[in-house]
Amino acid sequence: MNLTIQEGALFIADSHYPHHGNDFLLLLQKLVSKEITTPQLFLMGDNFDLLFGYNDYIQTFSQEAIDLLQALSKTTEIHYFEGNHDFCLKELFPDIYVYSRGEQPVQFMLNEKQVAVSHGDKYVTGAGYDLYCRLLRNKTTLTLLRPFEKWIIDHRMGKLSQKKICRTFHGFEKRVEAILSHYKDADLVIEGHFHQAKRVGKYISLPSLACQREVGVIKESEIMFVSVDALN
């Protein structure tokens, strides 16, 4: 497959559905009904506040959005970059290009630019976080936890519903500088995860749908931040 970002491509990051607003669900409904159209949909991770594979119970919290995504994937090219809240999704979305943390970043072309695309929690995270990710995003781990799934999931969903996810990242430019040391060959880097909606040199920190109520849209080969209310 030729990995090219097309004009009009839509980037949705950090929706944290269902706890932090219904904009993600409403966007999916409008995409399925063709009220909003796009040649490509890039889901940049943490679109669900908690969703992972090999577990039926967790799906019950977001079933309508899951069904819409599965339907949309039959007609639209979708790229899903797993985040730290949504992972092990390949079996759940067989018609979507799903990229695990280990497979990110993924290289795309945007005209003549080499673009690295990732959720954003791959680099400058620390050994402890890396180990945590390897253990949690593992089919064996998720299977072993299944006898306790309802208690664990209910407890975690309760915590996530109260979590404050929108804040200014002080010293963000220094973090970006460290992250960019891993992207020396890229002309442009597009990531979510940080909820900042900022541009720092060649680094694009996408807006969080939950926080800024904005998405990224490719217009004239540039990525623009657009309010969900202005999409058509």
PDB file of C-alpha atoms in Angstrom:
ATOM      1  CA  MET A   1       0.000   0.000   0.000  1.00  0.00           C
ATOM      2  CA  ASN A   2       1.230   3.461  -0.894  1.00  0.00           C
ATOM      3  CA  LEU A   3       1.175   5.416   2.385  1.00  0.00           C
ATOM      4  CA  THR A   4       0.197   8.872   1.223  1.00  0.00           C
ATOM      5  CA  ILE A   5      -1.734  11.497   3.153  1.00  0.00           C
ATOM      6  CA  GLN A   6      -4.446  12.816   0.872  1.00  0.00           C
ATOM      7  CA  GLU A   7      -5.937  16.278   0.536  1.00  0.00           C
ATOM      8  CA  GLY A   8      -8.887  16.549   2.912  1.00  0.00           C
ATOM      9  CA  ALA A   9      -7.654  13.845   5.287  1.00  0.00           C
ATOM     10  CA  LEU A  10      -9.126  14.149   8.763  1.00  0.00           C
ATOM     11  CA  PHE A  11      -7.080  13.666  11.959  1.00  0.00           C
ATOM     12  CA  ILE A  12      -8.940  12.992  15.216  1.00  0.00           C
ATOM     13  CA  ALA A  13      -6.879  12.723  18.405  1.00  0.00           C
ATOM     14  CA  ASP A  14      -7.602  12.123  22.074  1.00  0.00           C
ATOM     15  CA  SER A  15     -11.398  12.087  22.053  1.00  0.00           C
ATOM     16  CA  HIS A  16     -11.487  10.131  25.340  1.00  0.00           C
ATOM     17  CA  TYR A  17     -14.983   8.893  24.532  1.00  0.00           C
ATOM     18  CA  PRO A  18     -17.343   8.306  26.346  1.00  0.00           C
ATOM     19  CA  HIS A  19     -16.315  10.262  29.443  1.00  0.00           C
ATOM     20  CA  HIS A  20     -15.290  13.585  27.922  1.00  0.00           C
ATOM     21  CA  GLY A  21     -18.051  14.555  25.519  1.00  0.00           C
ATOM     22  CA  ASN A  22     -19.942  13.076  22.582  1.00  0.00           C
ATOM     23  CA  ASP A  23     -18.109  14.851  19.758  1.00  0.00           C
ATOM     24  CA  PHE A  24     -16.386  11.634  18.658  1.00  0.00           C
ATOM     25  CA  LEU A  25     -19.678   9.752  18.416  1.00  0.00           C
ATOM     26  CA  LEU A  26     -21.352  12.628  16.574  1.00  0.00           C
ATOM     27  CA  LEU A  27     -18.449  12.885  14.120  1.00  0.00           C
ATOM     28  CA  LEU A  28     -18.643   9.167  13.365  1.00  0.00           C
ATOM     29  CA  GLN A  29     -22.399   9.442  12.794  1.00  0.00           C
ATOM     30  CA  LYS A  30     -21.879  12.307  10.342  1.00  0.00           C
ATOM     31  CA  LEU A  31     -19.106  10.437   8.533  1.00  0.00           C
ATOM     32  CA  VAL A  32     -21.256   7.322   8.163  1.00  0.00           C
ATOM     33  CA  SER A  33     -24.216   9.381   6.887  1.00  0.00           C
ATOM     34  CA  LYS A  34     -21.873  11.334   4.525  1.00  0.00           C
ATOM     35  CA  GLU A  35     -22.886  14.635   6.113  1.00  0.00           C
ATOM     36  CA  ILE A  36     -19.121  15.017   6.550  1.00  0.00           C
ATOM     37  CA  THR A  37     -16.840  13.439   3.956  1.00  0.00           C
ATOM     38  CA  THR A  38     -13.143  12.645   3.953  1.00  0.00           C
ATOM     39  CA  PRO A  39     -10.934  10.453   1.753  1.00  0.00           C
ATOM     40  CA  GLN A  40      -8.963   9.284   4.803  1.00  0.00           C
ATOM     41  CA  LEU A  41      -9.530   9.168   8.530  1.00  0.00           C
ATOM     42  CA  PHE A  42      -6.567   9.172  10.905  1.00  0.00           C
ATOM     43  CA  LEU A  43      -7.492   8.158  14.451  1.00  0.00           C
ATOM     44  CA  MET A  44      -4.530   9.243  16.513  1.00  0.00           C
ATOM     45  CA  GLY A  45      -5.085   7.275  19.694  1.00  0.00           C
ATOM     46  CA  ASP A  46      -6.988   7.680  22.955  1.00  0.00           C
ATOM     47  CA  ASN A  47     -10.121   8.153  20.910  1.00  0.00           C
ATOM     48  CA  PHE A  48     -11.712   5.884  23.505  1.00  0.00           C
ATOM     49  CA  ASP A  49     -11.114   6.570  27.173  1.00  0.00           C
ATOM     50  CA  LEU A  50     -10.630   2.835  27.634  1.00  0.00           C
ATOM     51  CA  LEU A  51     -10.897   0.150  24.970  1.00  0.00           C
ATOM     52  CA  PHE A  52      -8.802  -2.934  24.377  1.00  0.00           C
ATOM     53  CA  GLY A  53      -9.058  -6.232  22.581  1.00  0.00           C
ATOM     54  CA  TYR A  54      -9.712  -9.738  23.871  1.00  0.00           C
ATOM     55  CA  ASN A  55     -12.478  -8.446  26.143  1.00  0.00           C
ATOM     56  CA  ASP A  56     -16.201  -8.194  25.440  1.00  0.00           C
ATOM     57  CA  TYR A  57     -17.181  -6.343  28.600  1.00  0.00           C
ATOM     58  CA  ILE A  58     -15.114  -3.226  27.904  1.00  0.00           C
ATOM     59  CA  GLN A  59     -16.861  -2.885  24.537  1.00  0.00           C
ATOM     60  CA  THR A  60     -20.252  -2.404  26.209  1.00  0.00           C
ATOM     61  CA  PHE A  61     -19.238   1.106  27.324  1.00  0.00           C
ATOM     62  CA  SER A  62     -18.661   2.287  23.738  1.00  0.00           C
ATOM     63  CA  GLN A  63     -20.616  -0.143  21.555  1.00  0.00           C
ATOM     64  CA  GLU A  64     -22.352   2.477  19.410  1.00  0.00           C
ATOM     65  CA  ALA A  65     -19.065   4.150  18.457  1.00  0.00           C
ATOM     66  CA  ILE A  66     -17.451   0.764  17.793  1.00  0.00           C
ATOM     67  CA  ASP A  67     -20.314  -0.229  15.480  1.00  0.00           C
ATOM     68  CA  LEU A  68     -20.059   3.061  13.594  1.00  0.00           C
ATOM     69  CA  LEU A  69     -16.308   2.660  13.114  1.00  0.00           C
ATOM     70  CA  GLN A  70     -16.748  -0.886  11.876  1.00  0.00           C
ATOM     71  CA  ALA A  71     -19.372   0.290   9.384  1.00  0.00           C
ATOM     72  CA  LEU A  72     -17.304   3.285   8.256  1.00  0.00           C
ATOM     73  CA  SER A  73     -14.263   1.099   7.696  1.00  0.00           C
ATOM     74  CA  LYS A  74     -16.118  -0.720   4.908  1.00  0.00           C
ATOM     75  CA  THR A  75     -16.164   2.437   2.780  1.00  0.00           C
ATOM     76  CA  THR A  76     -13.395   4.713   4.095  1.00  0.00           C
ATOM     77  CA  GLU A  77      -9.636   4.305   4.462  1.00  0.00           C
ATOM     78  CA  ILE A  78      -8.946   4.491   8.195  1.00  0.00           C
ATOM     79  CA  HIS A  79      -5.608   4.482   9.996  1.00  0.00           C
ATOM     80  CA  TYR A  80      -5.769   3.870  13.755  1.00  0.00           C
ATOM     81  CA  PHE A  81      -2.708   4.676  15.864  1.00  0.00           C
ATOM     82  CA  GLU A  82      -3.213   2.906  19.156  1.00  0.00           C
ATOM     83  CA  GLY A  83      -2.770   5.060  22.238  1.00  0.00           C
ATOM     84  CA  ASN A  84      -2.258   4.396  25.913  1.00  0.00           C
ATOM     85  CA  HIS A  85      -6.032   4.175  26.455  1.00  0.00           C
ATOM     86  CA  ASP A  86      -6.945   2.087  23.374  1.00  0.00           C
ATOM     87  CA  PHE A  87      -4.843  -0.870  22.269  1.00  0.00           C
ATOM     88  CA  CYS A  88      -4.883  -4.471  20.985  1.00  0.00           C
ATOM     89  CA  LEU A  89      -7.573  -3.446  18.514  1.00  0.00           C
ATOM     90  CA  LYS A  90      -6.624  -5.304  15.332  1.00  0.00           C
ATOM     91  CA  GLU A  91      -9.148  -8.113  15.784  1.00  0.00           C
ATOM     92  CA  LEU A  92     -11.881  -5.653  16.746  1.00  0.00           C
ATOM     93  CA  PHE A  93     -11.334  -3.541  13.610  1.00  0.00           C
ATOM     94  CA  PRO A  94     -10.249  -5.968  10.863  1.00  0.00           C
ATOM     95  CA  ASP A  95     -10.890  -3.466   8.030  1.00  0.00           C
ATOM     96  CA  ILE A  96      -8.863  -0.657   9.638  1.00  0.00           C
ATOM     97  CA  TYR A  97      -5.098  -0.190   9.398  1.00  0.00           C
ATOM     98  CA  VAL A  98      -4.268  -0.499  13.094  1.00  0.00           C
ATOM     99  CA  TYR A  99      -0.752   0.346  14.320  1.00  0.00           C
ATOM    100  CA  SER A 100       0.425  -0.808  17.734  1.00  0.00           C
ATOM    101  CA  ARG A 101       2.826   1.291  19.801  1.00  0.00           C
ATOM    102  CA  GLY A 102       5.682  -0.912  18.613  1.00  0.00           C
ATOM    103  CA  GLU A 103       4.804  -0.286  14.961  1.00  0.00           C
ATOM    104  CA  GLN A 104       4.752   3.484  15.393  1.00  0.00           C
ATOM    105  CA  PRO A 105       5.795   5.911  14.039  1.00  0.00           C
ATOM    106  CA  VAL A 106       4.523   5.158  10.551  1.00  0.00           C
ATOM    107  CA  GLN A 107       6.002   7.009   7.577  1.00  0.00           C
ATOM    108  CA  PHE A 108       3.663   8.729   5.107  1.00  0.00           C
ATOM    109  CA  MET A 109       4.212  11.086   2.212  1.00  0.00           C
ATOM    110  CA  LEU A 110       2.462  14.450   1.984  1.00  0.00           C
ATOM    111  CA  ASN A 111       3.400  15.797  -1.431  1.00  0.00           C
ATOM    112  CA  GLU A 112       7.208  15.797  -1.218  1.00  0.00           C
ATOM    113  CA  LYS A 113       7.342  15.752   2.581  1.00  0.00           C
ATOM    114  CA  GLN A 114       8.253  12.691   4.616  1.00  0.00           C
ATOM    115  CA  VAL A 115       5.767  12.662   7.510  1.00  0.00           C
ATOM    116  CA  ALA A 116       6.152  10.559  10.665  1.00  0.00           C
ATOM    117  CA  VAL A 117       2.817   9.804  12.343  1.00  0.00           C
ATOM    118  CA  SER A 118       2.411   8.453  15.869  1.00  0.00           C
ATOM    119  CA  HIS A 119       0.099   8.649  18.871  1.00  0.00           C
ATOM    120  CA  GLY A 120       2.853  10.380  20.822  1.00  0.00           C
ATOM    121  CA  ASP A 121       3.797   8.163  23.765  1.00  0.00           C
ATOM    122  CA  LYS A 122       6.606   6.278  22.024  1.00  0.00           C
ATOM    123  CA  TYR A 123       9.658   8.392  22.904  1.00  0.00           C
ATOM    124  CA  VAL A 124      10.990  10.181  26.000  1.00  0.00           C
ATOM    125  CA  THR A 125       8.738   8.184  28.302  1.00  0.00           C
ATOM    126  CA  GLY A 126      11.109   6.304  30.620  1.00  0.00           C
ATOM    127  CA  ALA A 127      11.912   2.619  31.139  1.00  0.00           C
ATOM    128  CA  GLY A 128       9.130   2.128  33.678  1.00  0.00           C
ATOM    129  CA  TYR A 129       6.470   3.343  31.288  1.00  0.00           C
ATOM    130  CA  ASP A 130       7.891   1.237  28.468  1.00  0.00           C
ATOM    131  CA  LEU A 131       7.709  -1.904  30.650  1.00  0.00           C
ATOM    132  CA  TYR A 132       4.173  -1.045  31.747  1.00  0.00           C
ATOM    133  CA  CYS A 133       3.119  -0.713  28.098  1.00  0.00           C
ATOM    134  CA  ARG A 134       4.671  -4.033  27.121  1.00  0.00           C
ATOM    135  CA  LEU A 135       2.931  -5.852  29.963  1.00  0.00           C
ATOM    136  CA  LEU A 136      -0.473  -4.238  29.609  1.00  0.00           C
ATOM    137  CA  ARG A 137      -0.702  -4.328  25.811  1.00  0.00           C
ATOM    138  CA  ASN A 138      -0.255  -8.069  25.769  1.00  0.00           C
ATOM    139  CA  LYS A 139      -2.847 -10.726  24.957  1.00  0.00           C
ATOM    140  CA  THR A 140      -1.579 -13.058  27.691  1.00  0.00           C
ATOM    141  CA  THR A 141      -1.845 -10.354  30.352  1.00  0.00           C
ATOM    142  CA  LEU A 142      -5.344  -9.379  29.267  1.00  0.00           C
ATOM    143  CA  THR A 143      -6.421 -13.031  29.214  1.00  0.00           C
ATOM    144  CA  LEU A 144      -5.052 -13.690  32.710  1.00  0.00           C
ATOM    145  CA  LEU A 145      -6.953 -10.682  34.055  1.00  0.00           C
ATOM    146  CA  ARG A 146     -10.248 -11.800  32.538  1.00  0.00           C
ATOM    147  CA  PRO A 147     -11.634 -13.448  35.722  1.00  0.00           C
ATOM    148  CA  PHE A 148     -11.377 -10.054  37.437  1.00  0.00           C
ATOM    149  CA  GLU A 149     -12.402  -8.005  34.403  1.00  0.00           C
ATOM    150  CA  LYS A 150     -15.663  -6.528  35.662  1.00  0.00           C
ATOM    151  CA  TRP A 151     -14.225  -5.230  38.936  1.00  0.00           C
ATOM    152  CA  ILE A 152     -11.045  -3.912  37.299  1.00  0.00           C
ATOM    153  CA  ILE A 153     -12.846  -2.254  34.380  1.00  0.00           C
ATOM    154  CA  ASP A 154     -15.617  -0.731  36.507  1.00  0.00           C
ATOM    155  CA  HIS A 155     -13.043   0.682  38.917  1.00  0.00           C
ATOM    156  CA  ARG A 156     -10.879   2.071  36.129  1.00  0.00           C
ATOM    157  CA  MET A 157     -13.796   3.550  34.205  1.00  0.00           C
ATOM    158  CA  GLY A 158     -14.960   5.280  37.356  1.00  0.00           C
ATOM    159  CA  LYS A 159     -11.516   6.820  37.841  1.00  0.00           C
ATOM    160  CA  LEU A 160     -11.247   7.898  34.202  1.00  0.00           C
ATOM    161  CA  SER A 161     -14.648   9.601  34.294  1.00  0.00           C
ATOM    162  CA  GLN A 162     -13.310  11.959  36.986  1.00  0.00           C
ATOM    163  CA  LYS A 163      -9.852  12.556  35.526  1.00  0.00           C
ATOM    164  CA  LYS A 164      -8.917  16.089  34.483  1.00  0.00           C
ATOM    165  CA  ILE A 165      -7.341  15.657  31.059  1.00  0.00           C
ATOM    166  CA  CYS A 166      -7.109  19.240  29.784  1.00  0.00           C
ATOM    167  CA  ARG A 167      -4.167  21.296  30.962  1.00  0.00           C
ATOM    168  CA  THR A 168      -1.237  23.326  29.692  1.00  0.00           C
ATOM    169  CA  PHE A 169       2.017  21.365  29.418  1.00  0.00           C
ATOM    170  CA  HIS A 170       4.619  23.731  30.871  1.00  0.00           C
ATOM    171  CA  GLY A 171       8.013  23.185  29.290  1.00  0.00           C
ATOM    172  CA  PHE A 172       6.436  21.490  26.289  1.00  0.00           C
ATOM    173  CA  GLU A 173       9.020  22.889  23.880  1.00  0.00           C
ATOM    174  CA  LYS A 174      11.805  21.092  25.783  1.00  0.00           C
ATOM    175  CA  ARG A 175       9.884  17.815  25.575  1.00  0.00           C
ATOM    176  CA  VAL A 176       9.395  18.315  21.846  1.00  0.00           C
ATOM    177  CA  GLU A 177      13.109  18.972  21.393  1.00  0.00           C
ATOM    178  CA  ALA A 178      13.881  15.618  23.023  1.00  0.00           C
ATOM    179  CA  ILE A 179      11.217  13.808  20.993  1.00  0.00           C
ATOM    180  CA  LEU A 180      12.498  15.269  17.720  1.00  0.00           C
ATOM    181  CA  SER A 181      15.922  13.711  18.316  1.00  0.00           C
ATOM    182  CA  HIS A 182      14.206  10.449  17.270  1.00  0.00           C
ATOM    183  CA  TYR A 183      12.795  11.979  14.075  1.00  0.00           C
ATOM    184  CA  LYS A 184      15.843  13.338  12.317  1.00  0.00           C
ATOM    185  CA  ASP A 185      14.828  12.014   8.886  1.00  0.00           C
ATOM    186  CA  ALA A 186      11.257  13.338   8.990  1.00  0.00           C
ATOM    187  CA  ASP A 187      10.219  16.597   7.363  1.00  0.00           C
ATOM    188  CA  LEU A 188       7.116  16.741   9.542  1.00  0.00           C
ATOM    189  CA  VAL A 189       6.004  14.937  12.713  1.00  0.00           C
ATOM    190  CA  ILE A 190       2.319  14.577  13.603  1.00  0.00           C
ATOM    191  CA  GLU A 191       1.367  13.302  17.062  1.00  0.00           C
ATOM    192  CA  GLY A 192      -1.479  13.438  19.535  1.00  0.00           C
ATOM    193  CA  HIS A 193      -1.292  12.394  23.206  1.00  0.00           C
ATOM    194  CA  PHE A 194      -0.374  15.754  24.732  1.00  0.00           C
ATOM    195  CA  HIS A 195      -3.654  17.666  24.129  1.00  0.00           C
ATOM    196  CA  GLN A 196      -1.738  20.852  23.306  1.00  0.00           C
ATOM    197  CA  ALA A 197      -2.788  21.952  19.787  1.00  0.00           C
ATOM    198  CA  LYS A 198       0.611  23.494  19.108  1.00  0.00           C
ATOM    199  CA  ARG A 199       3.192  23.699  16.346  1.00  0.00           C
ATOM    200  CA  VAL A 200       6.835  23.622  17.417  1.00  0.00           C
ATOM    201  CA  GLY A 201       9.033  23.770  14.326  1.00  0.00           C
ATOM    202  CA  LYS A 202       8.320  20.648  12.300  1.00  0.00           C
ATOM    203  CA  TYR A 203       6.401  19.080  15.202  1.00  0.00           C
ATOM    204  CA  ILE A 204       2.592  19.139  15.106  1.00  0.00           C
ATOM    205  CA  SER A 205       0.918  18.459  18.449  1.00  0.00           C
ATOM    206  CA  LEU A 206      -2.656  17.776  17.429  1.00  0.00           C
ATOM    207  CA  PRO A 207      -5.573  19.240  19.345  1.00  0.00           C
ATOM    208  CA  SER A 208      -7.512  16.943  21.615  1.00  0.00           C
ATOM    209  CA  LEU A 209     -11.084  16.555  20.460  1.00  0.00           C
ATOM    210  CA  ALA A 210     -12.110  16.350  24.119  1.00  0.00           C
ATOM    211  CA  CYS A 211     -10.213  19.482  25.181  1.00  0.00           C
ATOM    212  CA  GLN A 212     -10.039  21.921  22.259  1.00  0.00           C
ATOM    213  CA  ARG A 213     -12.961  20.446  20.253  1.00  0.00           C
ATOM    214  CA  GLU A 214     -10.764  20.655  17.163  1.00  0.00           C
ATOM    215  CA  VAL A 215      -9.451  18.209  14.590  1.00  0.00           C
ATOM    216  CA  GLY A 216      -6.696  18.311  12.001  1.00  0.00           C
ATOM    217  CA  VAL A 217      -7.596  18.664   8.315  1.00  0.00           C
ATOM    218  CA  ILE A 218      -5.207  18.610   5.346  1.00  0.00           C
ATOM    219  CA  LYS A 219      -5.773  21.726   3.238  1.00  0.00           C
ATOM    220  CA  GLU A 220      -3.439  22.590   0.361  1.00  0.00           C
ATOM    221  CA  SER A 221      -0.917  20.080   1.703  1.00  0.00           C
ATOM    222  CA  GLU A 222      -0.827  21.679   5.166  1.00  0.00           C
ATOM    223  CA  ILE A 223      -2.483  20.467   8.351  1.00  0.00           C
ATOM    224  CA  MET A 224      -4.934  22.969   9.780  1.00  0.00           C
ATOM    225  CA  PHE A 225      -6.708  22.897  13.139  1.00  0.00           C
ATOM    226  CA  VAL A 226     -10.463  23.172  12.578  1.00  0.00           C
ATOM    227  CA  SER A 227     -13.347  23.374  15.068  1.00  0.00           C
ATOM    228  CA  VAL A 228     -15.683  20.380  14.866  1.00  0.00           C
ATOM    229  CA  ASP A 229     -18.540  22.827  14.436  1.00  0.00           C
ATOM    230  CA  ALA A 230     -16.947  24.110  11.202  1.00  0.00           C
ATOM    231  CA  LEU A 231     -16.575  20.706   9.525  1.00  0.00           C
ATOM    232  CA  ASN A 232     -18.599  19.913   6.434  1.00  0.00           C
TER     233      ASN A 232
END
